PDB file of C-alpha atoms in Angstrom:
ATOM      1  CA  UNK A   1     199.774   5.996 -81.980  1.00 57.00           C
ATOM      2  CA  UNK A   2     203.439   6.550 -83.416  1.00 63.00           C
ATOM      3  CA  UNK A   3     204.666   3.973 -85.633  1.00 64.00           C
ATOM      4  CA  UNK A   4     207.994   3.439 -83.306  1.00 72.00           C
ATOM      5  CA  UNK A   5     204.947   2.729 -80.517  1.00 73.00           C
ATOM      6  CA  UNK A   6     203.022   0.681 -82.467  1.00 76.00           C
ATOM      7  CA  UNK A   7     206.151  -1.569 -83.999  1.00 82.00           C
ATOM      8  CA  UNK A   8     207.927  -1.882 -81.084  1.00 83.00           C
ATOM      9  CA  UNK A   9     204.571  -3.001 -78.985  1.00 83.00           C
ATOM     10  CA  UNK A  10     203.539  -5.408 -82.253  1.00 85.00           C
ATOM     11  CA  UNK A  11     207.206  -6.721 -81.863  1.00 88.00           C
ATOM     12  CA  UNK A  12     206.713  -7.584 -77.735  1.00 89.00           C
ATOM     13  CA  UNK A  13     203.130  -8.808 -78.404  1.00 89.00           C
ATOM     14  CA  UNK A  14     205.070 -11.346 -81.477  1.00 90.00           C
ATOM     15  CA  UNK A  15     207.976 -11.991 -79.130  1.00 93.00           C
ATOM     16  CA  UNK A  16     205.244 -12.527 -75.847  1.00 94.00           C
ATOM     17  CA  UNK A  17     203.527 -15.025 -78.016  1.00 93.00           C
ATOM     18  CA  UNK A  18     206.750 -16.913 -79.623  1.00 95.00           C
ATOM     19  CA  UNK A  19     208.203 -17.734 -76.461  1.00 95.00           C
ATOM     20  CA  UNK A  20     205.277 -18.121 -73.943  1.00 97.00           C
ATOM     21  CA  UNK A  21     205.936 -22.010 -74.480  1.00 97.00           C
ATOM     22  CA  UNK A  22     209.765 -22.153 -73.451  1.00 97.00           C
ATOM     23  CA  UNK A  23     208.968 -19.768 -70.719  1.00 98.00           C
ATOM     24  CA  UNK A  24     205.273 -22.500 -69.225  1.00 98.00           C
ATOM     25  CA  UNK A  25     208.377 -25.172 -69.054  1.00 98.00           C
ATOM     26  CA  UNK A  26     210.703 -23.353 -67.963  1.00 97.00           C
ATOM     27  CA  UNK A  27     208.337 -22.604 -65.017  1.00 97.00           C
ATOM     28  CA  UNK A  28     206.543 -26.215 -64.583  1.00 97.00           C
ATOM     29  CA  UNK A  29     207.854 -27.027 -61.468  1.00 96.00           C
ATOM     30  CA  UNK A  30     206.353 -23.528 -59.917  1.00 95.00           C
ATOM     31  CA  UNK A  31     202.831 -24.689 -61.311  1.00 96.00           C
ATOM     32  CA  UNK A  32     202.914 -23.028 -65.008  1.00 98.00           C
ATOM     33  CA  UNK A  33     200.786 -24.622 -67.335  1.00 98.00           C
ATOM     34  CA  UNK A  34     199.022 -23.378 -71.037  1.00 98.00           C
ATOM     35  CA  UNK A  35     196.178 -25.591 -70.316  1.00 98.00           C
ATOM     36  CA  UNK A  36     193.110 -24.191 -68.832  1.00 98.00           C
ATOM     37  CA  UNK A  37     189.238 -25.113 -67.981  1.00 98.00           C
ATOM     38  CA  UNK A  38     186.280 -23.340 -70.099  1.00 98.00           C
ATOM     39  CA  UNK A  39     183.440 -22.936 -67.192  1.00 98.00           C
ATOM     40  CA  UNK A  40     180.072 -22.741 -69.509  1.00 97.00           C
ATOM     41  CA  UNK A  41     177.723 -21.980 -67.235  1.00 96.00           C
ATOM     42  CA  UNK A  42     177.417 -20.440 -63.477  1.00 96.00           C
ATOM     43  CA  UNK A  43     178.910 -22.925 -60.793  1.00 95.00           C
ATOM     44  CA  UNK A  44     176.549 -24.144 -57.837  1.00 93.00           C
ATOM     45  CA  UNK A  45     176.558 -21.575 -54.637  1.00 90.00           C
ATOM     46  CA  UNK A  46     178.779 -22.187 -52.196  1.00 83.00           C
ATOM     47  CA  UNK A  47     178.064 -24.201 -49.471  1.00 81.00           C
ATOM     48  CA  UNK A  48     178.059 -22.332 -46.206  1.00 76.00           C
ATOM     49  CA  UNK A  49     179.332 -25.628 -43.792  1.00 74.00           C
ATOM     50  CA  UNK A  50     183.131 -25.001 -45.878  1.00 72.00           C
ATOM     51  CA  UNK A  51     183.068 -21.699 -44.658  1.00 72.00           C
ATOM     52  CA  UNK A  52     185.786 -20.575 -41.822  1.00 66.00           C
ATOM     53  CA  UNK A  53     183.660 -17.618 -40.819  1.00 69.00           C
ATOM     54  CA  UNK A  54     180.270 -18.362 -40.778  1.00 65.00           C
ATOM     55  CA  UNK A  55     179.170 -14.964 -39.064  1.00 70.00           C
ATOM     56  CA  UNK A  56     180.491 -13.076 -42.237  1.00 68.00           C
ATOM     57  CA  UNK A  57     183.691 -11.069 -40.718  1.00 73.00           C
ATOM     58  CA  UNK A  58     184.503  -8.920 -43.953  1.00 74.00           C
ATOM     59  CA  UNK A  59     187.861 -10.018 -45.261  1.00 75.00           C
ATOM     60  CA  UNK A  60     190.600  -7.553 -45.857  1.00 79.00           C
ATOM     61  CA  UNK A  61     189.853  -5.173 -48.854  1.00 83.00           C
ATOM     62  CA  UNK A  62     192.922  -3.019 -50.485  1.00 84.00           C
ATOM     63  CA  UNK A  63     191.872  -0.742 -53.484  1.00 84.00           C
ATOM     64  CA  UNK A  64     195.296   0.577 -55.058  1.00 84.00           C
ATOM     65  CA  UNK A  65     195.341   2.573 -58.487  1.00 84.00           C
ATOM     66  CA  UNK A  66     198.086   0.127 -60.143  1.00 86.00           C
ATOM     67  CA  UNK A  67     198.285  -2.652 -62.956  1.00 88.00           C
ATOM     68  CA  UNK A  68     196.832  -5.606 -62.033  1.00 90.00           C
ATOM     69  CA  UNK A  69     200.024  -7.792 -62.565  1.00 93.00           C
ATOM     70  CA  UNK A  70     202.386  -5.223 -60.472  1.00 93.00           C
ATOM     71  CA  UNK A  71     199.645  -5.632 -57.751  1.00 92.00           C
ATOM     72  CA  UNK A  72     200.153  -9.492 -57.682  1.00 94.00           C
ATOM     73  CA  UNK A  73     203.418  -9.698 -58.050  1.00 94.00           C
ATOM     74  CA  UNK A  74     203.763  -6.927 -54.747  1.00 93.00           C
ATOM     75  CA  UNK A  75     201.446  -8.880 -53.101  1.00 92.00           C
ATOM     76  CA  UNK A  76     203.112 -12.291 -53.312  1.00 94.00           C
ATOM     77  CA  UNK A  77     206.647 -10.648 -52.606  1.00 92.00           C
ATOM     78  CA  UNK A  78     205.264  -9.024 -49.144  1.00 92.00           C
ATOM     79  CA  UNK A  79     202.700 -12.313 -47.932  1.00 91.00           C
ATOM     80  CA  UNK A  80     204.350 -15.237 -48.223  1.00 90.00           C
ATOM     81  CA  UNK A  81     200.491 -17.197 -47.826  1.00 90.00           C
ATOM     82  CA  UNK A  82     199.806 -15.555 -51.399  1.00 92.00           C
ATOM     83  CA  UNK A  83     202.604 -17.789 -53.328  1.00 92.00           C
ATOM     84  CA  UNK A  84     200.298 -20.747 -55.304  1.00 92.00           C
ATOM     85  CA  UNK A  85     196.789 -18.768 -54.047  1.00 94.00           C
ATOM     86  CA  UNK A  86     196.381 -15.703 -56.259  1.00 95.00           C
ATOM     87  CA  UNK A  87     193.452 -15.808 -58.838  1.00 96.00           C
ATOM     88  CA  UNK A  88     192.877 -12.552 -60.564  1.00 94.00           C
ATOM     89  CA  UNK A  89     189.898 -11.263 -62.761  1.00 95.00           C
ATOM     90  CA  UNK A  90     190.366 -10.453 -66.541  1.00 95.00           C
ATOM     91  CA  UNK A  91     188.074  -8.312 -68.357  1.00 91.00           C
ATOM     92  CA  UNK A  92     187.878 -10.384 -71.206  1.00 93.00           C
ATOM     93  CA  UNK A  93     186.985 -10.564 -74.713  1.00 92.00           C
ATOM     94  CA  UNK A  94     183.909 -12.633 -75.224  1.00 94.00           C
ATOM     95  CA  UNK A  95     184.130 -12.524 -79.113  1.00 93.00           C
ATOM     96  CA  UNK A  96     187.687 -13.957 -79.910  1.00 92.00           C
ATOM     97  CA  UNK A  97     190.753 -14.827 -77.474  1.00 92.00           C
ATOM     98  CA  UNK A  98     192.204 -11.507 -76.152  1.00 88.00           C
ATOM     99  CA  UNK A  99     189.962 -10.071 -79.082  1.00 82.00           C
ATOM    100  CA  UNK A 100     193.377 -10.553 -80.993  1.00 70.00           C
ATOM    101  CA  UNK A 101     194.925  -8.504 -79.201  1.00 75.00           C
ATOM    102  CA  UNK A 102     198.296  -8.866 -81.200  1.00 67.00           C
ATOM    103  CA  UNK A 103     196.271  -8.006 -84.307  1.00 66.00           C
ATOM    104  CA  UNK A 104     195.113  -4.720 -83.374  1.00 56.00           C
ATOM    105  CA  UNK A 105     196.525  -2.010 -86.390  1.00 47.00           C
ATOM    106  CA  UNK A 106     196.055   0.543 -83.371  1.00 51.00           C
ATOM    107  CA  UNK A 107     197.240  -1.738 -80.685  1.00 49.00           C
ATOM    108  CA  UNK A 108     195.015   0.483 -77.890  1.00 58.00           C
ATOM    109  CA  UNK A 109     195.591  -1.047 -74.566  1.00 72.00           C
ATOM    110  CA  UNK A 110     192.574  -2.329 -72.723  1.00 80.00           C
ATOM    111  CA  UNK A 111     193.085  -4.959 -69.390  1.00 86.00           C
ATOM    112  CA  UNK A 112     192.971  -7.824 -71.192  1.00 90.00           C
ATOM    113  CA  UNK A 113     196.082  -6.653 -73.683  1.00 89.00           C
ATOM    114  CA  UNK A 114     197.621  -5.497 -70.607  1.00 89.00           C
ATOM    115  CA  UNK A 115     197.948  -8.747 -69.169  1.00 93.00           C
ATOM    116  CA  UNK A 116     199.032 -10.547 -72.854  1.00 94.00           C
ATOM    117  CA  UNK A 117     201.670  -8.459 -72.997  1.00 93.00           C
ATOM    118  CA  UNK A 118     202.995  -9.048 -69.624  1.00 95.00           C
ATOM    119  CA  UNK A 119     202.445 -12.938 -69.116  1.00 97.00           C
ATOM    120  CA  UNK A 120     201.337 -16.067 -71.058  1.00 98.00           C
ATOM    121  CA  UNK A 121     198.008 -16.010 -70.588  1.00 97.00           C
ATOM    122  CA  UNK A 122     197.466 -15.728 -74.219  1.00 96.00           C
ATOM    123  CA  UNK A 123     198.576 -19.325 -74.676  1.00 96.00           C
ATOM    124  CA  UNK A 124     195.803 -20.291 -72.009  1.00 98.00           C
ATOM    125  CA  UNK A 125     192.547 -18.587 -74.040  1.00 96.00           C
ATOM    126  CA  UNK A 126     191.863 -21.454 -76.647  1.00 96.00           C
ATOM    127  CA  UNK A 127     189.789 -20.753 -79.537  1.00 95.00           C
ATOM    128  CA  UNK A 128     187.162 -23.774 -79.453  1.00 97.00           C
ATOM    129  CA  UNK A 129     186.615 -21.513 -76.230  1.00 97.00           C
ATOM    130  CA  UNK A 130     184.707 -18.320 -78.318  1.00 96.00           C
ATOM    131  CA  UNK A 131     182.177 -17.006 -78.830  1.00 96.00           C
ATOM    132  CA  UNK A 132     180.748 -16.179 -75.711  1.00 96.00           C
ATOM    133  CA  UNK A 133     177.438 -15.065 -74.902  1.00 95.00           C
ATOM    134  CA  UNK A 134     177.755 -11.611 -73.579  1.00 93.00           C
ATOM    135  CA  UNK A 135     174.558 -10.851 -71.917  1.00 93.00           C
ATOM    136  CA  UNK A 136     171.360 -13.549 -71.435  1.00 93.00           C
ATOM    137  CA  UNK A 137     171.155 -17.321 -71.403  1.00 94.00           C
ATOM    138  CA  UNK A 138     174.674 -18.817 -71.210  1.00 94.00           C
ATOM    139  CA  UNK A 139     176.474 -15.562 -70.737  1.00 95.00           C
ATOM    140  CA  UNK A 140     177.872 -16.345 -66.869  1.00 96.00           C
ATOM    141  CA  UNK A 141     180.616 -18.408 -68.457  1.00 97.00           C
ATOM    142  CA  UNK A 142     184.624 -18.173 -68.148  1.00 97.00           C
ATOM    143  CA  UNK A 143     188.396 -19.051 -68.539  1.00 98.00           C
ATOM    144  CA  UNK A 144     189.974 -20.639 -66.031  1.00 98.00           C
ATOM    145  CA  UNK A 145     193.623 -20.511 -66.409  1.00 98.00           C
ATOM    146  CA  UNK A 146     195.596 -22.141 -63.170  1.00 98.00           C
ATOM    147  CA  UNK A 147     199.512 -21.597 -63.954  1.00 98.00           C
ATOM    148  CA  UNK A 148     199.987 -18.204 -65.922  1.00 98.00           C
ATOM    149  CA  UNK A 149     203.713 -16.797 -65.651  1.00 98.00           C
ATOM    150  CA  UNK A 150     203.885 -12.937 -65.358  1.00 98.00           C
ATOM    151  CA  UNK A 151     207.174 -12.881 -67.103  1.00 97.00           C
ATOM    152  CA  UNK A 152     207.398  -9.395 -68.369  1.00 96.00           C
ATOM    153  CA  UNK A 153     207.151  -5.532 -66.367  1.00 95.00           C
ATOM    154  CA  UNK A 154     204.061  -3.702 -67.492  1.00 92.00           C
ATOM    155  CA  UNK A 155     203.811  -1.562 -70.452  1.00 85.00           C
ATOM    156  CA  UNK A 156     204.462   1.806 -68.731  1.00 85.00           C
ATOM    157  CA  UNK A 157     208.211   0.058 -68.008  1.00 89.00           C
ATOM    158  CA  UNK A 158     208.500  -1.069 -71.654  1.00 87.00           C
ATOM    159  CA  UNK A 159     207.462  -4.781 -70.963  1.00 90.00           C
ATOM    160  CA  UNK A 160     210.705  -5.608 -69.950  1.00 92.00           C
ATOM    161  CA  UNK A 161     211.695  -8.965 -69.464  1.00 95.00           C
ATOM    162  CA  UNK A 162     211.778  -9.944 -65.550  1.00 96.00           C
ATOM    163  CA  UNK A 163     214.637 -11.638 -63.906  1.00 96.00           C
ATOM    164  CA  UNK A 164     213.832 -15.292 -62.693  1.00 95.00           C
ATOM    165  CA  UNK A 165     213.249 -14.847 -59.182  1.00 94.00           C
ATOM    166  CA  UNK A 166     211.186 -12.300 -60.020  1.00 95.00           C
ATOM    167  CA  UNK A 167     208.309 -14.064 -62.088  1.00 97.00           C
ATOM    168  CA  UNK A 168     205.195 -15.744 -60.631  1.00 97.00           C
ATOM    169  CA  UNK A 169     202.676 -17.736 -61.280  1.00 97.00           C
ATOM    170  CA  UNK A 170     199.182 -17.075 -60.913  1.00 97.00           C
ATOM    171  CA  UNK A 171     195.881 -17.925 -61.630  1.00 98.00           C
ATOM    172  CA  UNK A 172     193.552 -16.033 -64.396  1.00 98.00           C
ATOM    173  CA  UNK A 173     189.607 -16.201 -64.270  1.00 98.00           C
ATOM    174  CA  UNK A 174     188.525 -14.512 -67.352  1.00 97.00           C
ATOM    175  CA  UNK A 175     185.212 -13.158 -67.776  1.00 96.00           C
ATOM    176  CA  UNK A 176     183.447 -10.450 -70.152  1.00 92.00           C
ATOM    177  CA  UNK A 177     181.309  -7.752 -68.580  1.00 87.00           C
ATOM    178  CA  UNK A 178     178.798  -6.500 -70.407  1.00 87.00           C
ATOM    179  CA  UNK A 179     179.534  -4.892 -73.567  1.00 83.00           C
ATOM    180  CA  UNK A 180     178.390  -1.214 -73.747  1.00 82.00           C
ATOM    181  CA  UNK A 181     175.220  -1.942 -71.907  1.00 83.00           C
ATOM    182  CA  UNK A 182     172.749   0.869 -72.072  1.00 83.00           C
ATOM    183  CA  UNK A 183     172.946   3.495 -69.080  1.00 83.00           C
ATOM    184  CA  UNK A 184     170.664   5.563 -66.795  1.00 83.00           C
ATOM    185  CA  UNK A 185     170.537   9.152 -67.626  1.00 85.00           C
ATOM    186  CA  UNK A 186     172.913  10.254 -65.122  1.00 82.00           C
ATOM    187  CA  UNK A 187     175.208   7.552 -65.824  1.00 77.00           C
ATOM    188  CA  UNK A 188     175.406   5.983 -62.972  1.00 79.00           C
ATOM    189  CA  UNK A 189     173.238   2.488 -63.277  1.00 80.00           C
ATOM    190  CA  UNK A 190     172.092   0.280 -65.664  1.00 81.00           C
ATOM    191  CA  UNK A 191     168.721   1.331 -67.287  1.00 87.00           C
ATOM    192  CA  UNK A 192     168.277  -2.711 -68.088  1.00 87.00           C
ATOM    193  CA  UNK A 193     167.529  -5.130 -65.195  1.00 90.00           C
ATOM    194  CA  UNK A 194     168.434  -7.542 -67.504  1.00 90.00           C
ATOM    195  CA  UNK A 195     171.744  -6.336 -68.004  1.00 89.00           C
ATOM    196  CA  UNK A 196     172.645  -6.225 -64.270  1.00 89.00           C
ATOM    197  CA  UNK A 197     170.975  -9.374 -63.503  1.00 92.00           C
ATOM    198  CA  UNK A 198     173.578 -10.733 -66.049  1.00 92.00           C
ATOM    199  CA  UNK A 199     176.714  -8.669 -64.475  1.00 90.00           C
ATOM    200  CA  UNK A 200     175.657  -9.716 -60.872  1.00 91.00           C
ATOM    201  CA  UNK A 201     175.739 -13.517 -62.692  1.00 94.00           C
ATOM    202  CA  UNK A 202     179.228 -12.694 -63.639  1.00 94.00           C
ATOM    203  CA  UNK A 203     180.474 -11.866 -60.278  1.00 92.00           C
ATOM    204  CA  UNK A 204     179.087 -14.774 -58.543  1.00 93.00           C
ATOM    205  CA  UNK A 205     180.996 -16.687 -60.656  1.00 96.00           C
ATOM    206  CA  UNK A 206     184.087 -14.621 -60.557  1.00 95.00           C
ATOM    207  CA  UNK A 207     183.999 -15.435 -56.785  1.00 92.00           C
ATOM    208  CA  UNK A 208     182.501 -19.306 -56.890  1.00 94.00           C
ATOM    209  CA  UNK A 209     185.629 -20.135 -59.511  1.00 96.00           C
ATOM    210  CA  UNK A 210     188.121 -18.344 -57.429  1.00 94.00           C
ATOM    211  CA  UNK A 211     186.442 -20.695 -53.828  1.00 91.00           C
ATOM    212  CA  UNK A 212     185.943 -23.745 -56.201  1.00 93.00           C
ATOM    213  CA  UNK A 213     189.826 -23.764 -57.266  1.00 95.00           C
ATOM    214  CA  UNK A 214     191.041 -22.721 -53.765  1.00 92.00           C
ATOM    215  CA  UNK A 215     192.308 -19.704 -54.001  1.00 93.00           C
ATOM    216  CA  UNK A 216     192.548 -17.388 -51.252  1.00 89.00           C
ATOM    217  CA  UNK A 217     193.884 -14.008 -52.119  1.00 92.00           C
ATOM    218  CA  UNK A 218     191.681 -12.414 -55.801  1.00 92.00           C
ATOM    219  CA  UNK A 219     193.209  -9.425 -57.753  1.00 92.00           C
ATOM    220  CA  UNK A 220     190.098  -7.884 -59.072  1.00 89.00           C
ATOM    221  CA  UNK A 221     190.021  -4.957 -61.943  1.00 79.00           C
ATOM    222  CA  UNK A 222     187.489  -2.091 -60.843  1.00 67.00           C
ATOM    223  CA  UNK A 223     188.400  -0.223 -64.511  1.00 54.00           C
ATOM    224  CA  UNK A 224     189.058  -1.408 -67.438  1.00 48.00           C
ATOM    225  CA  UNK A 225     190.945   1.311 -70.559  1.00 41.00           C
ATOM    226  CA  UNK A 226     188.886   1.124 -73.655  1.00 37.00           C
ATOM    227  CA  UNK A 227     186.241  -0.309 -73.141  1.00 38.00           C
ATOM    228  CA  UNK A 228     182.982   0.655 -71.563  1.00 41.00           C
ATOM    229  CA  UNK A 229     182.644  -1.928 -69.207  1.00 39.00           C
ATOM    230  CA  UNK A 230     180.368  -1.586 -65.602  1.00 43.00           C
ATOM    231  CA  UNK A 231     181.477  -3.574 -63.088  1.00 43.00           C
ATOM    232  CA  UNK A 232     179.697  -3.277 -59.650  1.00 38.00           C
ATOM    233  CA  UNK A 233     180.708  -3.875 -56.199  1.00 32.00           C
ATOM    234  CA  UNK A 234     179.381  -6.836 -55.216  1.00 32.00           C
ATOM    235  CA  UNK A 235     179.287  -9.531 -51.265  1.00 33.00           C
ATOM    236  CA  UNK A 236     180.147 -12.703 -52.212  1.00 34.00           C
ATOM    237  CA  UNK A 237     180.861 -15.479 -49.513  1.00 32.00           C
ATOM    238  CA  UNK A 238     184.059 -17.843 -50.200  1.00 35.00           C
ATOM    239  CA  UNK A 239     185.040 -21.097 -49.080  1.00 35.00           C
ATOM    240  CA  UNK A 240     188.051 -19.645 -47.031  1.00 36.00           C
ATOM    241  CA  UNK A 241     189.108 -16.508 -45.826  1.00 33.00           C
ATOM    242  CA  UNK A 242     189.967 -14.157 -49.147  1.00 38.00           C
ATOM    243  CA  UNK A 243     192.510 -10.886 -48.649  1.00 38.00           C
ATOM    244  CA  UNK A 244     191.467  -9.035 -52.041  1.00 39.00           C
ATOM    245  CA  UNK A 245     193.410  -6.090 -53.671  1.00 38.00           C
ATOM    246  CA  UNK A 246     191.958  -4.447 -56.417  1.00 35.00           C
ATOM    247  CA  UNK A 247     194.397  -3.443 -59.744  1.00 40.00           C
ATOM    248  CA  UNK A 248     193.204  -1.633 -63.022  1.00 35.00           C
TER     249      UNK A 248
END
């Protein structure tokens, strides 16, 4: 990377991180908050009598090749509904918050940087939260962060700062896949059973955290830059009717 690069993206990652405080109050009243919940273990299933639809109608699916925080943002500016109901997924570092991402000498941009840059979820991703186990016994664990403010434009537009009225608030649920899991041959499965067993435990709870907080519309990330992470399509029932768009 070019040292201009890498300074001026170490100086918005500083900057993202100095005033991510200022910006949760300025933003209270819309729902912003730095705390968040640490989820250690997979949540019960979901009880079928809360669902609306109990003959399974599939819910509205968009897949769109965009960043995951332009996605919300367009989604809550065309569906009013959305406003206070978005949860989206993070790829997340299981080792360290972000995996520090502000640290990085290279600063390479994987999902979970992404979203740092752009927002204060940082501030959310405590550090009594880490480690994480990323496959096995007490690996379908997770972040959940309910008032995030996507304050800044994504990288490819030079994080810039947003205009008021057009920030939002969302929820994060952050979750690690697993980390370079061993693949078939052809490279299209798992050779482990183990290791999808664990990823389909990740889903569910992607999807039982996103029905157990009440949200209703889920940003989920179907690639993540960097990092060899499989994610799989998975059916997951909710406790309301979900319209899902998927960002990278």
């Amino acid at each position: 990377m070019p040292v201009p690069l890498r300074r001026r993206r170490e100086f918005i990652a500083r900057e993202t991180v100095r005033r991510s405080p200022a910006i949760v109050a300025e933003h209270s009243k819309q729902g912003a908050t730095a705390l968040s919940t640490f989820i250690p273990e997979q949540l019960p299933p979901l009880d079928q009598v809360d669902c609306p639809d109990p003959f399974g109608t599939p819910v509205p699916v968009e897949v769109v090749n965009a960043d995951a925080f332009v996605t919300a943002r367009k989604m809550m500016y065309l569906d009013e509904e959305a406003n206070g109901n978005v949860a989206m997924l993070n790829l997340a570092s299981d080792i360290r918050p972000a995996g520090s991402w502000h640290e990085h000498s290279a600063l390479e941009i994987r999902q979970e940087d992404s979203l740092c840059y752009s927002s204060t979820l940082y501030t959310t991703l405590k550090v009594s939260y880490y480690p994480i186990p990323n496959v096995g016994e007490g690996s379908a664990a997770g972040i959940y962060s309910p008032g995030v403010v996507i304050f800044r434009d994504q990288l490819e537009n030079a994080c810039t700062e947003l205009p008021i009225e057009q920030r939002r608030v969302v929820s994060v649920i952050s979750v690690a896949a697993p980390r370079w899991p061993a693949l078939t041959d052809d490279g299209m499965s798992l050779r482990r059973r183990t290791d999808l067993d664990d990823l389909r435990d990740k889903i569910r709870l992607v999807y039982r955290m996103a029905a157990y907080y009440g949200k209703t519309h889920l940003v989920l990330v179907v690639r993540c830059y960097g990092m060899r992470h499989v994610w799989m399509s998975a059916r997951a029932s909710s406790q309301r009717d979900a319209r899902c768009s998927f960002g990278s």
